[in-house]
Short mmCIF file of C-alpha atoms in Angstrom, two decimals:
data_model
loop_
_atom_site.label_atom_id
_atom_site.label_comp_id
_atom_site.label_asym_id
_atom_site.label_seq_id
_atom_site.Cartn_x
_atom_site.Cartn_y
_atom_site.Cartn_z
CA GLU Z 17 54.62 -5.55 157.01
CA ALA Z 18 52.87 -4.33 153.66
CA GLN Z 19 52.86 -7.22 151.41
CA VAL Z 20 50.91 -9.78 149.17
CA THR Z 21 51.19 -13.12 149.86
CA GLN Z 22 50.59 -16.51 148.18
CA ASN Z 23 50.03 -20.24 149.16
CA PRO Z 24 51.09 -22.60 148.12
CA ARG Z 25 54.53 -21.43 146.89
CA TYR Z 26 55.14 -24.71 145.05
CA LEU Z 27 53.08 -27.09 143.80
CA ILE Z 28 52.96 -30.45 142.13
CA THR Z 29 49.64 -32.01 140.85
CA VAL Z 30 47.68 -34.36 138.33
CA THR Z 31 45.76 -33.66 135.60
CA GLY Z 32 41.98 -33.04 136.61
CA LYS Z 33 42.45 -32.44 139.87
CA LYS Z 34 41.18 -29.15 141.42
CA LEU Z 35 43.37 -26.89 143.01
CA THR Z 36 42.88 -23.30 144.64
CA VAL Z 37 45.95 -20.81 144.81
CA THR Z 38 45.09 -18.16 147.58
CA CYS Z 39 46.28 -14.53 147.36
CA SER Z 40 45.93 -12.26 150.23
CA GLN Z 41 46.99 -8.55 150.66
CA ASN Z 42 47.16 -6.36 153.67
CA MET Z 43 47.30 -3.08 152.04
CA ASN Z 44 43.50 -2.10 151.36
CA HIS Z 45 44.15 -2.24 147.64
CA GLU Z 46 41.42 -2.13 145.28
CA TYR Z 47 42.84 -3.68 142.39
CA MET Z 48 44.39 -7.16 142.31
CA SER Z 49 45.52 -9.28 139.41
CA TRP Z 50 46.57 -12.72 138.50
CA TYR Z 51 49.56 -13.11 135.80
CA ARG Z 52 51.36 -16.39 134.58
CA GLN Z 53 55.36 -16.43 133.77
CA ASP Z 54 56.38 -18.67 131.09
CA PRO Z 55 60.08 -18.29 129.23
CA GLY Z 56 60.00 -16.23 126.21
CA LEU Z 57 56.17 -14.95 127.06
CA GLY Z 58 56.76 -12.95 129.64
CA LEU Z 59 53.85 -12.01 132.03
CA ARG Z 60 50.65 -12.53 130.75
CA GLN Z 61 47.31 -11.44 132.79
CA ILE Z 62 44.76 -13.96 133.62
CA TYR Z 63 42.17 -12.27 135.56
CA TYR Z 64 41.83 -9.28 137.44
CA SER Z 65 39.53 -7.35 139.93
CA MET Z 66 38.70 -3.71 140.00
CA ASN Z 67 37.22 -4.21 143.44
CA VAL Z 68 35.04 -6.66 145.50
CA GLU Z 69 32.74 -9.00 143.48
CA VAL Z 70 34.08 -7.27 140.27
CA THR Z 71 36.22 -9.52 138.07
CA ASP Z 72 37.03 -9.90 134.48
CA LYS Z 73 38.98 -11.75 132.08
CA GLY Z 74 42.83 -10.81 131.45
CA ASP Z 75 44.65 -12.08 128.00
CA VAL Z 76 44.66 -15.91 128.77
CA PRO Z 77 41.74 -16.90 131.24
CA GLU Z 78 40.83 -20.24 129.50
CA GLY Z 79 41.18 -22.87 132.48
CA TYR Z 80 41.01 -20.57 135.13
CA LYS Z 81 38.32 -18.96 137.83
CA VAL Z 82 38.72 -16.35 140.33
CA SER Z 83 36.71 -14.67 143.14
CA ARG Z 84 36.86 -11.76 145.01
CA LYS Z 85 34.58 -11.75 148.00
CA GLU Z 86 36.45 -9.86 150.45
CA LYS Z 87 38.86 -6.90 149.34
CA ARG Z 88 42.00 -8.74 150.74
CA ASN Z 89 41.64 -12.00 148.94
CA PHE Z 90 41.72 -13.07 145.37
CA PRO Z 91 42.38 -17.06 144.94
CA LEU Z 92 42.94 -18.17 141.49
CA ILE Z 93 40.92 -21.75 141.04
CA LEU Z 94 41.82 -24.26 138.30
CA GLU Z 95 38.90 -26.78 138.19
CA SER Z 96 40.85 -28.96 135.94
CA PRO Z 97 44.18 -28.45 135.61
CA SER Z 98 46.11 -29.68 132.45
CA PRO Z 99 49.99 -29.71 131.68
CA ASN Z 100 49.66 -26.51 129.72
CA GLN Z 101 49.05 -24.67 132.96
CA THR Z 102 52.52 -25.61 134.11
CA SER Z 103 53.76 -22.18 134.65
CA LEU Z 104 54.78 -19.52 137.24
CA TYR Z 105 51.92 -17.74 138.76
CA PHE Z 106 51.82 -14.16 140.35
CA CYS Z 107 49.38 -12.54 142.16
CA ALA Z 108 49.72 -8.83 142.30
CA SER Z 109 47.91 -5.71 143.86
CA SER Z 110 47.62 -1.91 143.58
CA LEU Z 111 45.61 0.79 145.17
CA LEU Z 112 43.41 1.68 142.39
CA ALA Z 113 43.08 -0.08 138.56
CA VAL Z 114 46.39 0.76 137.24
CA GLY Z 115 47.34 4.05 135.82
CA SER Z 116 50.17 5.21 137.56
CA TYR Z 117 49.81 3.42 140.46
CA GLU Z 118 52.55 0.69 141.43
CA GLN Z 119 51.49 -2.70 141.02
CA TYR Z 120 52.96 -4.95 144.36
CA PHE Z 121 53.97 -8.53 143.80
CA GLY Z 122 53.47 -11.65 145.66
CA PRO Z 123 56.28 -14.04 145.60
CA GLY Z 124 54.97 -16.42 143.01
CA THR Z 125 53.55 -19.95 142.91
CA ARG Z 126 55.29 -22.62 140.78
CA LEU Z 127 52.85 -25.19 139.62
CA THR Z 128 53.43 -28.54 137.85
CA VAL Z 129 50.53 -30.43 136.28
CA THR Z 130 51.74 -33.80 135.39
CA ALA E 184 45.82 -2.76 120.30
CA GLN E 185 48.19 -2.34 122.92
CA ARG E 186 51.75 -4.29 122.76
CA VAL E 187 55.23 -3.71 124.43
CA THR E 188 58.20 -5.27 122.60
CA GLN E 189 61.35 -5.89 124.22
CA PRO E 190 63.43 -7.05 121.18
CA GLU E 191 66.49 -8.54 123.10
CA LYS E 192 65.79 -11.61 125.54
CA LEU E 193 69.31 -11.72 126.70
CA LEU E 194 71.84 -9.03 127.24
CA SER E 195 75.30 -9.12 128.66
CA VAL E 196 77.62 -6.16 129.37
CA PHE E 197 81.00 -5.76 131.37
CA LYS E 198 80.84 -3.99 134.94
CA GLY E 199 81.11 -0.01 134.26
CA ALA E 200 80.26 0.05 130.87
CA PRO E 201 76.95 1.61 129.47
CA VAL E 202 73.96 -0.44 129.33
CA GLU E 203 70.49 0.11 127.21
CA LEU E 204 67.53 -2.11 127.48
CA LYS E 205 65.31 -1.36 124.62
CA CYS E 206 61.42 -1.35 124.74
CA ASN E 207 59.00 -0.16 122.23
CA TYR E 208 55.27 0.09 122.67
CA SER E 209 52.25 0.57 120.56
CA TYR E 210 49.22 2.35 121.86
CA SER E 211 46.76 4.49 120.20
CA GLY E 212 46.09 6.75 123.42
CA SER E 213 48.46 8.29 125.47
CA PRO E 214 50.33 5.71 127.37
CA GLU E 215 51.84 5.24 130.85
CA LEU E 216 55.01 3.26 131.13
CA PHE E 217 56.99 1.63 133.58
CA TRP E 218 60.03 -0.60 133.99
CA TYR E 219 59.73 -3.66 136.59
CA VAL E 220 62.94 -5.72 137.76
CA GLN E 221 63.17 -9.00 139.12
CA TYR E 222 66.29 -9.84 140.92
CA SER E 223 67.27 -13.55 141.58
CA ARG E 224 64.76 -14.89 144.20
CA GLN E 225 63.22 -11.94 144.85
CA ARG E 226 59.65 -10.27 143.87
CA LEU E 227 59.03 -8.45 140.99
CA GLN E 228 59.25 -4.54 141.75
CA LEU E 229 58.73 -1.24 140.07
CA LEU E 230 62.10 0.02 139.00
CA LEU E 231 60.82 3.85 137.75
CA ARG E 232 57.80 5.00 135.84
CA HIS E 233 57.68 7.56 133.23
CA ILE E 234 55.28 10.00 134.73
CA SER E 235 57.86 10.48 137.52
CA ARG E 236 61.00 11.32 135.53
CA GLU E 237 63.23 10.04 138.16
CA SER E 238 66.44 8.03 138.41
CA ILE E 239 66.47 4.76 140.41
CA LYS E 240 69.49 3.06 141.27
CA GLY E 241 71.21 5.00 138.36
CA PHE E 242 68.72 4.14 135.65
CA THR E 243 66.63 6.55 133.56
CA ALA E 244 64.08 5.92 130.84
CA ASP E 245 62.59 8.66 128.52
CA LEU E 246 59.69 8.22 126.97
CA ASN E 247 60.15 9.11 123.12
CA LYS E 248 56.59 9.48 121.52
CA GLY E 249 57.77 9.98 118.04
CA GLU E 250 59.87 6.59 118.07
CA THR E 251 57.48 4.82 120.79
CA SER E 252 60.22 3.82 122.76
CA PHE E 253 61.07 3.89 126.46
CA HIS E 254 64.27 2.58 126.73
CA LEU E 255 66.33 1.94 130.13
CA LYS E 256 69.41 3.23 130.60
CA LYS E 257 72.30 3.33 132.81
CA PRO E 258 75.88 4.81 132.22
CA PHE E 259 77.93 2.41 134.40
CA ALA E 260 76.59 -0.98 134.89
CA GLN E 261 77.08 -2.79 138.15
CA GLU E 262 77.22 -6.57 139.30
CA GLU E 263 74.03 -6.36 141.21
CA ASP E 264 72.07 -5.02 138.37
CA SER E 265 71.74 -8.36 136.99
CA ALA E 266 68.36 -9.30 136.51
CA MET E 267 65.16 -9.51 134.48
CA TYR E 268 63.77 -6.41 133.31
CA TYR E 269 59.90 -5.96 132.07
CA CYS E 270 58.89 -2.81 130.16
CA ALA E 271 55.21 -2.23 130.83
CA LEU E 272 52.39 -0.14 129.47
CA SER E 273 49.41 0.86 131.43
CA GLY E 274 46.19 1.44 129.13
CA ARG E 275 43.18 0.27 128.26
CA GLY E 276 42.71 -3.25 126.91
CA GLU E 277 40.13 -4.83 124.73
CA THR E 278 37.84 -5.23 127.42
CA GLY E 279 37.90 -1.37 127.88
CA ALA E 280 39.42 -1.79 131.38
CA ASN E 281 42.69 -0.24 132.26
CA ASN E 282 45.27 -2.89 132.83
CA LEU E 283 48.90 -3.05 132.94
CA PHE E 284 50.54 -5.15 129.73
CA PHE E 285 54.10 -6.60 129.91
CA GLY E 286 56.63 -7.17 127.41
CA THR E 287 58.60 -10.31 127.54
CA GLY E 288 61.58 -9.33 129.64
CA THR E 289 65.25 -8.78 129.17
CA ARG E 290 67.91 -10.81 131.16
CA LEU E 291 70.47 -8.39 131.63
CA THR E 292 73.89 -9.66 133.30
CA VAL E 293 76.64 -7.73 134.16
CA ILE E 294 80.08 -9.50 133.73
CA PRO E 295 82.77 -8.62 136.32
#
């Protein structure tokens, strides 16, 4: 089944403890992206990747890192999480950089930083 | 700069009534616009895109460049339409790359 998967789905952690949220797609998509969803703010883009080894900042990149060593994987790294990074995170992919291409979303990762 | 505005955070309508979810945008170029929907406990998914000029699940949306709007409409709302709806614009951001920019979303509740 063609899909985007994220792990873990739920995570509770403490301030400063490094964590990684994995994202994988099996559709051979070139474009991948991370969003965070917060009440009243909608979805805001954190980072995106146009292809392997090509990543760039979105609207809210502070406190996050990403890597794209393989086409299928696009992990989101929080080196030193803080409570303001408590949010619902979505990974998405599309065949090419968005234009009229549909973005396929993962199920989301709910992160709580205490 | 690109911007997508959805003025209504919450919208409630009765089953069978018409529904319109508003979306306005600002973008200096020629935009590509989408509606995404998130049903309860499901993933965010594409509902429709303006370039296709299609009707999905009875919903339509017309791009009005004069009013810079892309409102989503359905003549007769159904209970299964209750969901969170996001309007999105595909265009070049400040970094120069082509990305997808979302509005803040409207939660639609259809009352039986």
